[in-house]
Amino acid sequence: MKQYIFVFRVFILGLTVFAGAAQAADFTLTPRKLAFGNQVVGTASTSQDLALKNTATGPITFTLSPLSDYATSSSCSGAVPKGGSCTISVSFSPTITGSSTATLTVSDGVTSIPVALSGTGVVVTTISPATLAFGNVAENSSSSTSTVTLTNNQSVALNLISASSPNP
């Protein structure tokens, strides 16, 4: 009985397969970045608006990603018609002091557009420096003058009623 041995040579060709075709965005969104600056902790900023325009061939519905420290609302109710526009409002309500960044993602299931958000949570007022050191001062004499800066981090006036030393 004869045995035949077959040798197969396999050549791998560098082929690239592209699944699907590139799709145009279904909507535009401007701007792509919102900066809220300083905001007192526990209060909401004035809202800033994003403009959404439907560029798809038919109506679209969209979702907004959930965020902490940032709230969203929309003038869009239900589907946005072909060629239609609406406004998405964003406000910043910090819960702690310090820098807060987030990305709001607006998506219709086909197109997702990120919007960079930033703001800084601040306390109502700050005093700098927090302590003063006068060293040894002889009785019935004066120390050198020191400056204390009180900063109002609110958008409304601060009424300073009095300032005093704990040791009169």
Coordinates of N, CA and C in Angstrom, one line a residue:
M1 N 0.8 -1.1 0.0 CA 0.0 0.0 0.0 C 0.9 1.2 0.0
K2 N 0.6 2.1 -0.9 CA 1.3 3.3 -1.0 C 0.8 4.4 -0.1
Q3 N 1.6 5.1 0.5 CA 1.2 6.2 1.3 C 1.6 7.5 0.6
Y4 N 0.8 8.3 0.6 CA 1.1 9.6 0.0 C 1.1 10.7 1.1
I5 N 2.1 11.4 1.0 CA 2.2 12.5 2.0 C 2.1 13.8 1.2
F6 N 1.1 14.5 1.7 CA 0.8 15.8 1.0 C 1.4 16.9 1.9
V7 N 2.1 17.8 1.3 CA 2.6 18.9 2.0 C 1.9 20.1 1.5
F8 N 1.2 20.8 2.4 CA 0.5 22.0 2.0 C 1.3 23.2 2.6
R9 N 1.5 24.1 1.7 CA 2.1 25.3 2.2 C 1.0 26.4 2.2
V10 N 1.0 27.0 3.4 CA 0.0 28.0 3.5 C 0.7 29.4 3.5
F11 N 0.2 30.2 2.7 CA 0.8 31.6 2.7 C -0.3 32.5 3.2
I12 N 0.2 33.3 4.2 CA -0.7 34.3 4.8 C -0.5 35.6 4.1
L13 N -1.5 36.1 3.5 CA -1.4 37.3 2.9 C -1.9 38.4 3.8
G14 N -1.2 39.6 3.7 CA -1.6 40.7 4.6 C -2.8 41.4 4.1
L15 N -4.0 40.8 4.4 CA -5.2 41.4 4.0 C -5.9 42.1 5.2
T16 N -6.5 43.2 5.0 CA -7.2 43.9 6.0 C -8.7 44.0 5.6
V17 N -9.5 43.5 6.5 CA -11.0 43.5 6.2 C -11.6 44.6 7.0
F18 N -12.3 45.5 6.4 CA -13.0 46.6 7.1 C -14.5 46.2 7.2
A19 N -14.9 46.1 8.4 CA -16.3 45.8 8.7 C -17.1 47.1 8.8
G20 N -18.0 47.2 7.9 CA -18.9 48.4 7.9 C -18.2 49.6 7.2
A21 N -19.0 50.6 6.9 CA -18.5 51.8 6.3 C -18.6 52.9 7.3
A22 N -17.8 53.9 7.0 CA -17.8 55.1 7.9 C -19.1 55.8 7.8
Q23 N -19.6 56.3 8.9 CA -20.9 56.9 8.9 C -20.7 58.4 9.4
A24 N -21.5 59.2 8.8 CA -21.5 60.6 9.2 C -22.2 60.8 10.5
A25 N -21.9 61.8 11.3 CA -22.5 62.1 12.6 C -24.0 62.4 12.3
D26 N -24.8 62.0 13.3 CA -26.3 62.2 13.2 C -26.6 63.6 13.7
F27 N -25.7 64.2 14.5 CA -26.0 65.5 15.1 C -24.7 66.3 15.3
T28 N -24.8 67.6 15.5 CA -23.7 68.4 15.9 C -24.0 69.0 17.3
L29 N -23.0 69.3 18.0 CA -23.1 69.8 19.3 C -22.0 70.8 19.6
T30 N -22.4 72.0 20.0 CA -21.5 73.1 20.2 C -21.9 73.8 21.5
P31 N -20.9 74.3 22.3 CA -19.5 74.1 22.2 C -19.1 72.7 22.7
R32 N -17.9 72.3 22.7 CA -17.4 71.0 23.1 C -16.7 71.1 24.5
K33 N -16.7 72.3 25.1 CA -16.1 72.5 26.4 C -16.8 73.6 27.2
L34 N -17.1 73.3 28.5 CA -17.8 74.3 29.3 C -16.9 74.5 30.6
A35 N -16.5 75.7 30.9 CA -15.7 76.0 32.1 C -16.6 76.9 33.0
F36 N -16.8 76.4 34.2 CA -17.6 77.1 35.2 C -16.9 78.0 36.2
G37 N -15.6 77.9 36.2 CA -14.8 78.7 37.2 C -15.1 78.3 38.6
N38 N -14.9 79.3 39.5 CA -15.1 79.1 40.9 C -16.6 79.1 41.3
Q39 N -17.0 78.2 42.1 CA -18.4 78.1 42.5 C -18.5 77.7 44.0
V40 N -19.2 78.4 44.8 CA -19.3 78.1 46.2 C -19.9 76.7 46.4
V41 N -19.3 75.9 47.2 CA -19.8 74.5 47.5 C -21.2 74.6 48.0
G42 N -22.1 73.7 47.5 CA -23.5 73.6 47.9 C -24.4 74.6 47.2
T43 N -23.9 75.4 46.2 CA -24.7 76.2 45.4 C -24.6 75.9 44.0
A44 N -25.6 76.2 43.2 CA -25.6 75.9 41.7 C -25.1 77.1 40.9
S45 N -24.3 76.9 39.9 CA -23.9 78.0 39.0 C -25.0 78.4 38.1
T46 N -24.8 79.4 37.4 CA -25.7 79.8 36.3 C -25.5 78.7 35.2
S47 N -26.5 78.3 34.6 CA -26.4 77.2 33.6 C -25.7 77.8 32.3
Q48 N -25.0 76.9 31.6 CA -24.4 77.2 30.3 C -25.1 76.2 29.3
D49 N -25.2 76.7 28.1 CA -26.0 76.0 27.1 C -25.1 75.3 26.0
L50 N -25.6 74.2 25.6 CA -25.0 73.4 24.4 C -26.1 73.5 23.4
A51 N -25.7 73.7 22.1 CA -26.7 73.7 21.0 C -26.5 72.4 20.2
L52 N -27.6 71.6 20.2 CA -27.7 70.4 19.4 C -28.5 70.6 18.2
K53 N -27.9 70.1 17.0 CA -28.6 70.2 15.7 C -28.7 68.8 15.1
N54 N -29.9 68.4 14.7 CA -30.0 67.1 14.1 C -29.6 67.2 12.6
T55 N -28.6 66.4 12.2 CA -28.1 66.4 10.8 C -28.4 65.1 10.1
A56 N -29.2 64.2 10.8 CA -29.5 62.9 10.3 C -30.7 63.0 9.3
T57 N -30.9 61.9 8.6 CA -32.0 61.9 7.6 C -33.4 61.8 8.1
G58 N -33.5 61.6 9.5 CA -34.8 61.5 10.1 C -34.7 62.0 11.5
P59 N -35.7 61.9 12.3 CA -35.7 62.3 13.7 C -34.7 61.5 14.6
I60 N -34.2 62.1 15.6 CA -33.3 61.3 16.5 C -33.8 61.6 18.0
T61 N -33.5 60.6 18.8 CA -33.6 60.8 20.3 C -32.2 60.6 20.8
F62 N -31.9 61.2 22.0 CA -30.6 61.1 22.5 C -30.6 60.9 24.0
T63 N -29.5 60.5 24.6 CA -29.3 60.3 26.0 C -28.1 61.1 26.5
L64 N -28.2 61.5 27.7 CA -27.1 62.3 28.4 C -26.5 61.4 29.4
S65 N -25.2 61.3 29.5 CA -24.5 60.5 30.5 C -24.8 61.1 31.9
P66 N -25.0 60.3 32.9 CA -25.1 60.8 34.3 C -23.8 61.3 34.8
L67 N -23.9 62.4 35.6 CA -22.7 63.0 36.2 C -22.9 63.4 37.7
S68 N -21.9 63.5 38.4 CA -22.0 64.0 39.8 C -21.4 65.5 39.7
D69 N -21.9 66.3 40.5 CA -21.6 67.8 40.6 C -22.0 68.6 39.4
Y70 N -22.6 68.0 38.4 CA -23.1 68.7 37.2 C -24.5 68.2 36.9
A71 N -25.4 69.2 36.7 CA -26.8 68.8 36.4 C -27.1 69.2 34.9
T72 N -27.9 68.4 34.3 CA -28.3 68.7 32.9 C -29.8 68.8 32.8
S73 N -30.3 69.6 31.8 CA -31.7 69.7 31.5 C -31.7 70.0 30.0
S74 N -32.9 69.7 29.3 CA -32.9 69.9 27.9 C -34.3 70.4 27.5
S75 N -34.2 71.3 26.4 CA -35.5 71.8 25.8 C -36.0 70.8 24.8
C76 N -35.3 69.7 24.6 CA -35.8 68.7 23.7 C -36.8 67.7 24.4
S77 N -37.9 67.6 23.8 CA -38.9 66.7 24.4 C -39.2 65.7 23.3
G78 N -38.9 64.4 23.6 CA -39.1 63.3 22.6 C -38.0 63.4 21.6
A79 N -38.4 63.2 20.3 CA -37.5 63.1 19.2 C -37.2 64.5 18.7
V80 N -36.0 64.7 18.2 CA -35.6 66.0 17.6 C -35.8 65.7 16.1
P81 N -36.7 66.5 15.4 CA -36.9 66.3 14.0 C -35.7 66.5 13.1
K82 N -35.7 66.0 11.9 CA -34.7 66.2 10.9 C -34.5 67.7 10.7
G83 N -33.3 68.2 10.8 CA -33.0 69.6 10.7 C -33.3 70.4 11.9
G84 N -33.9 69.8 13.0 CA -34.3 70.5 14.2 C -33.1 70.7 15.1
S85 N -33.3 71.7 16.0 CA -32.3 72.0 17.0 C -33.0 72.1 18.4
C86 N -32.1 71.9 19.4 CA -32.6 72.1 20.8 C -31.4 72.5 21.7
T87 N -31.7 72.8 22.9 CA -30.7 73.3 23.8 C -30.6 72.3 25.0
I88 N -29.3 72.0 25.4 CA -29.0 71.2 26.6 C -28.3 72.2 27.5
S89 N -28.9 72.4 28.7 CA -28.3 73.3 29.7 C -27.6 72.4 30.8
V90 N -26.4 73.0 31.2 CA -25.6 72.3 32.2 C -25.3 73.3 33.3
S91 N -25.4 72.9 34.5 CA -25.0 73.7 35.7 C -24.0 72.9 36.6
F92 N -23.2 73.6 37.4 CA -22.2 73.1 38.2 C -22.6 73.3 39.7
S93 N -22.7 72.2 40.5 CA -23.1 72.3 41.9 C -22.1 71.5 42.7
P94 N -20.9 72.1 43.1 CA -19.9 71.3 43.7 C -20.3 70.9 45.1
T95 N -19.9 69.7 45.5 CA -20.2 69.1 46.8 C -19.0 69.2 47.8
I96 N -17.8 69.4 47.2 CA -16.5 69.6 48.0 C -15.7 70.7 47.3
T97 N -14.7 71.1 48.1 CA -13.8 72.1 47.5 C -12.8 71.5 46.6
G98 N -12.3 72.2 45.7 CA -11.3 71.7 44.7 C -11.8 71.6 43.3
S99 N -10.8 71.2 42.5 CA -11.1 71.1 41.0 C -12.1 69.9 40.8
S100 N -13.0 70.1 39.8 CA -13.9 69.1 39.4 C -14.0 69.0 37.9
T101 N -13.6 67.9 37.3 CA -13.7 67.8 35.9 C -14.6 66.6 35.6
A102 N -15.3 66.6 34.5 CA -16.1 65.5 34.0 C -16.3 65.6 32.5
T103 N -16.8 64.5 32.0 CA -17.1 64.5 30.5 C -18.6 64.1 30.4
L104 N -19.3 65.1 29.8 CA -20.7 64.8 29.5 C -20.7 64.2 28.1
T105 N -21.4 63.0 28.0 CA -21.5 62.3 26.7 C -22.9 62.4 26.2
V106 N -23.1 63.0 25.0 CA -24.4 63.0 24.4 C -24.4 62.0 23.3
S107 N -25.4 61.1 23.3 CA -25.4 60.0 22.4 C -26.8 59.7 21.9
D108 N -26.9 59.3 20.6 CA -28.1 58.9 20.0 C -28.1 57.4 19.6
G109 N -27.1 56.7 20.1 CA -26.9 55.3 19.8 C -26.1 55.0 18.6
V110 N -25.9 56.0 17.7 CA -25.0 55.9 16.6 C -23.8 56.9 16.8
T111 N -24.1 58.1 17.1 CA -23.1 59.1 17.3 C -23.0 59.4 18.8
S112 N -21.8 59.5 19.3 CA -21.5 60.0 20.7 C -20.6 61.1 20.7
I113 N -20.9 62.2 21.3 CA -20.1 63.4 21.3 C -19.8 63.8 22.8
P114 N -18.5 63.8 23.1 CA -18.1 64.2 24.5 C -18.0 65.7 24.6
V115 N -18.3 66.2 25.8 CA -18.2 67.6 26.2 C -17.4 67.7 27.5
A116 N -16.3 68.4 27.5 CA -15.4 68.5 28.6 C -16.0 69.6 29.6
L117 N -16.2 69.2 30.9 CA -16.7 70.1 31.9 C -15.7 70.4 33.0
S118 N -15.6 71.6 33.4 CA -14.6 71.9 34.5 C -15.2 73.0 35.4
G119 N -14.8 72.9 36.7 CA -15.2 73.9 37.7 C -14.4 73.7 38.9
T120 N -14.4 74.7 39.8 CA -13.7 74.5 41.1 C -14.7 74.9 42.2
G121 N -14.8 74.0 43.2 CA -15.6 74.2 44.4 C -14.8 75.0 45.4
V122 N -15.4 76.1 45.9 CA -14.7 77.0 46.8 C -15.6 77.2 48.0
V123 N -15.0 77.6 49.2 CA -15.7 78.0 50.3 C -16.2 79.4 50.2
V124 N -17.2 79.8 51.0 CA -17.8 81.2 50.8 C -16.8 82.3 50.9
T125 N -15.9 82.2 52.0 CA -14.8 83.2 52.1 C -13.6 82.4 52.5
T126 N -12.5 83.1 52.2 CA -11.2 82.5 52.7 C -10.4 83.7 53.3
I127 N -9.6 83.3 54.3 CA -8.7 84.3 55.0 C -7.3 83.8 54.9
S128 N -6.4 84.7 54.5 CA -5.1 84.4 54.3 C -4.2 85.5 54.9
P129 N -3.2 85.2 55.7 CA -2.9 83.8 56.2 C -3.9 83.5 57.3
A130 N -4.0 82.2 57.6 CA -4.9 81.7 58.6 C -4.5 82.1 60.0
T131 N -3.2 82.2 60.3 CA -2.7 82.6 61.6 C -1.7 83.7 61.4
L132 N -1.5 84.5 62.5 CA -0.4 85.5 62.5 C 0.5 85.3 63.7
A133 N 1.8 85.5 63.5 CA 2.7 85.4 64.6 C 3.4 86.7 64.8
F134 N 3.3 87.3 66.0 CA 3.9 88.6 66.2 C 5.2 88.6 67.0
G135 N 5.5 87.4 67.5 CA 6.7 87.2 68.3 C 6.5 87.9 69.7
N136 N 7.6 88.2 70.3 CA 7.6 88.9 71.6 C 7.4 90.4 71.4
V137 N 6.4 91.0 72.0 CA 6.2 92.4 71.9 C 6.1 92.9 73.4
A138 N 6.9 93.9 73.6 CA 7.0 94.5 74.9 C 5.7 95.2 75.3
E139 N 5.3 95.2 76.6 CA 4.1 95.8 77.0 C 4.2 97.3 76.7
N140 N 3.0 97.8 76.4 CA 2.8 99.3 76.0 C 3.6 99.6 74.7
S141 N 3.8 98.7 73.9 CA 4.5 99.0 72.6 C 3.7 98.3 71.5
S142 N 4.0 98.6 70.3 CA 3.2 98.0 69.1 C 4.1 97.0 68.3
S143 N 3.5 96.1 67.8 CA 4.2 95.1 66.9 C 4.2 95.8 65.5
S144 N 4.9 95.1 64.6 CA 4.9 95.5 63.2 C 3.5 95.2 62.7
T145 N 3.1 95.9 61.6 CA 1.8 95.7 61.0 C 1.8 94.4 60.2
S146 N 0.7 93.6 60.3 CA 0.6 92.4 59.5 C -0.7 92.6 58.7
T147 N -0.8 92.0 57.5 CA -2.0 92.1 56.7 C -2.7 90.8 56.6
V148 N -4.0 90.8 56.7 CA -4.8 89.7 56.6 C -5.8 90.0 55.4
T149 N -5.9 89.0 54.5 CA -6.7 89.2 53.3 C -8.0 88.3 53.4
L150 N -9.1 89.0 53.3 CA -10.4 88.3 53.3 C -10.9 88.2 51.9
T151 N -11.1 87.1 51.3 CA -11.6 86.9 49.9 C -13.0 86.4 49.9
N152 N -13.8 87.1 49.2 CA -15.2 86.8 49.0 C -15.3 85.9 47.8
N153 N -15.7 84.6 47.9 CA -15.8 83.7 46.7 C -17.2 83.7 46.2
Q154 N -18.1 84.5 46.6 CA -19.5 84.6 46.1 C -19.6 85.6 45.0
S155 N -20.7 85.5 44.3 CA -21.0 86.5 43.3 C -21.9 87.7 43.9
V156 N -22.1 87.7 45.2 CA -22.8 88.7 45.9 C -21.9 89.4 46.9
A157 N -22.2 90.6 47.3 CA -21.4 91.4 48.2 C -21.4 90.7 49.6
L158 N -20.3 90.8 50.3 CA -20.1 90.3 51.6 C -20.2 91.5 52.6
N159 N -21.1 91.5 53.6 CA -21.2 92.5 54.5 C -20.3 92.2 55.8
L160 N -19.2 92.9 55.9 CA -18.4 92.6 57.1 C -18.9 93.5 58.2
I161 N -19.4 92.8 59.3 CA -19.9 93.6 60.4 C -18.8 94.0 61.4
S162 N -17.9 93.1 61.7 CA -16.8 93.4 62.6 C -15.7 92.4 62.6
A163 N -14.6 92.8 63.0 CA -13.5 91.9 63.1 C -12.8 92.2 64.5
S164 N -12.4 91.1 65.2 CA -11.8 91.3 66.5 C -10.8 90.2 66.8
S165 N -10.0 90.4 67.7 CA -9.0 89.5 68.2 C -9.7 88.6 69.3
P166 N -9.3 87.3 69.4 CA -9.9 86.5 70.5 C -9.3 86.9 71.8
N167 N -8.1 87.6 71.8 CA -7.5 88.1 73.1 C -7.4 89.6 73.1
P168 N -8.4 90.3 73.6 CA -8.4 91.8 73.5 C -7.3 92.4 74.3

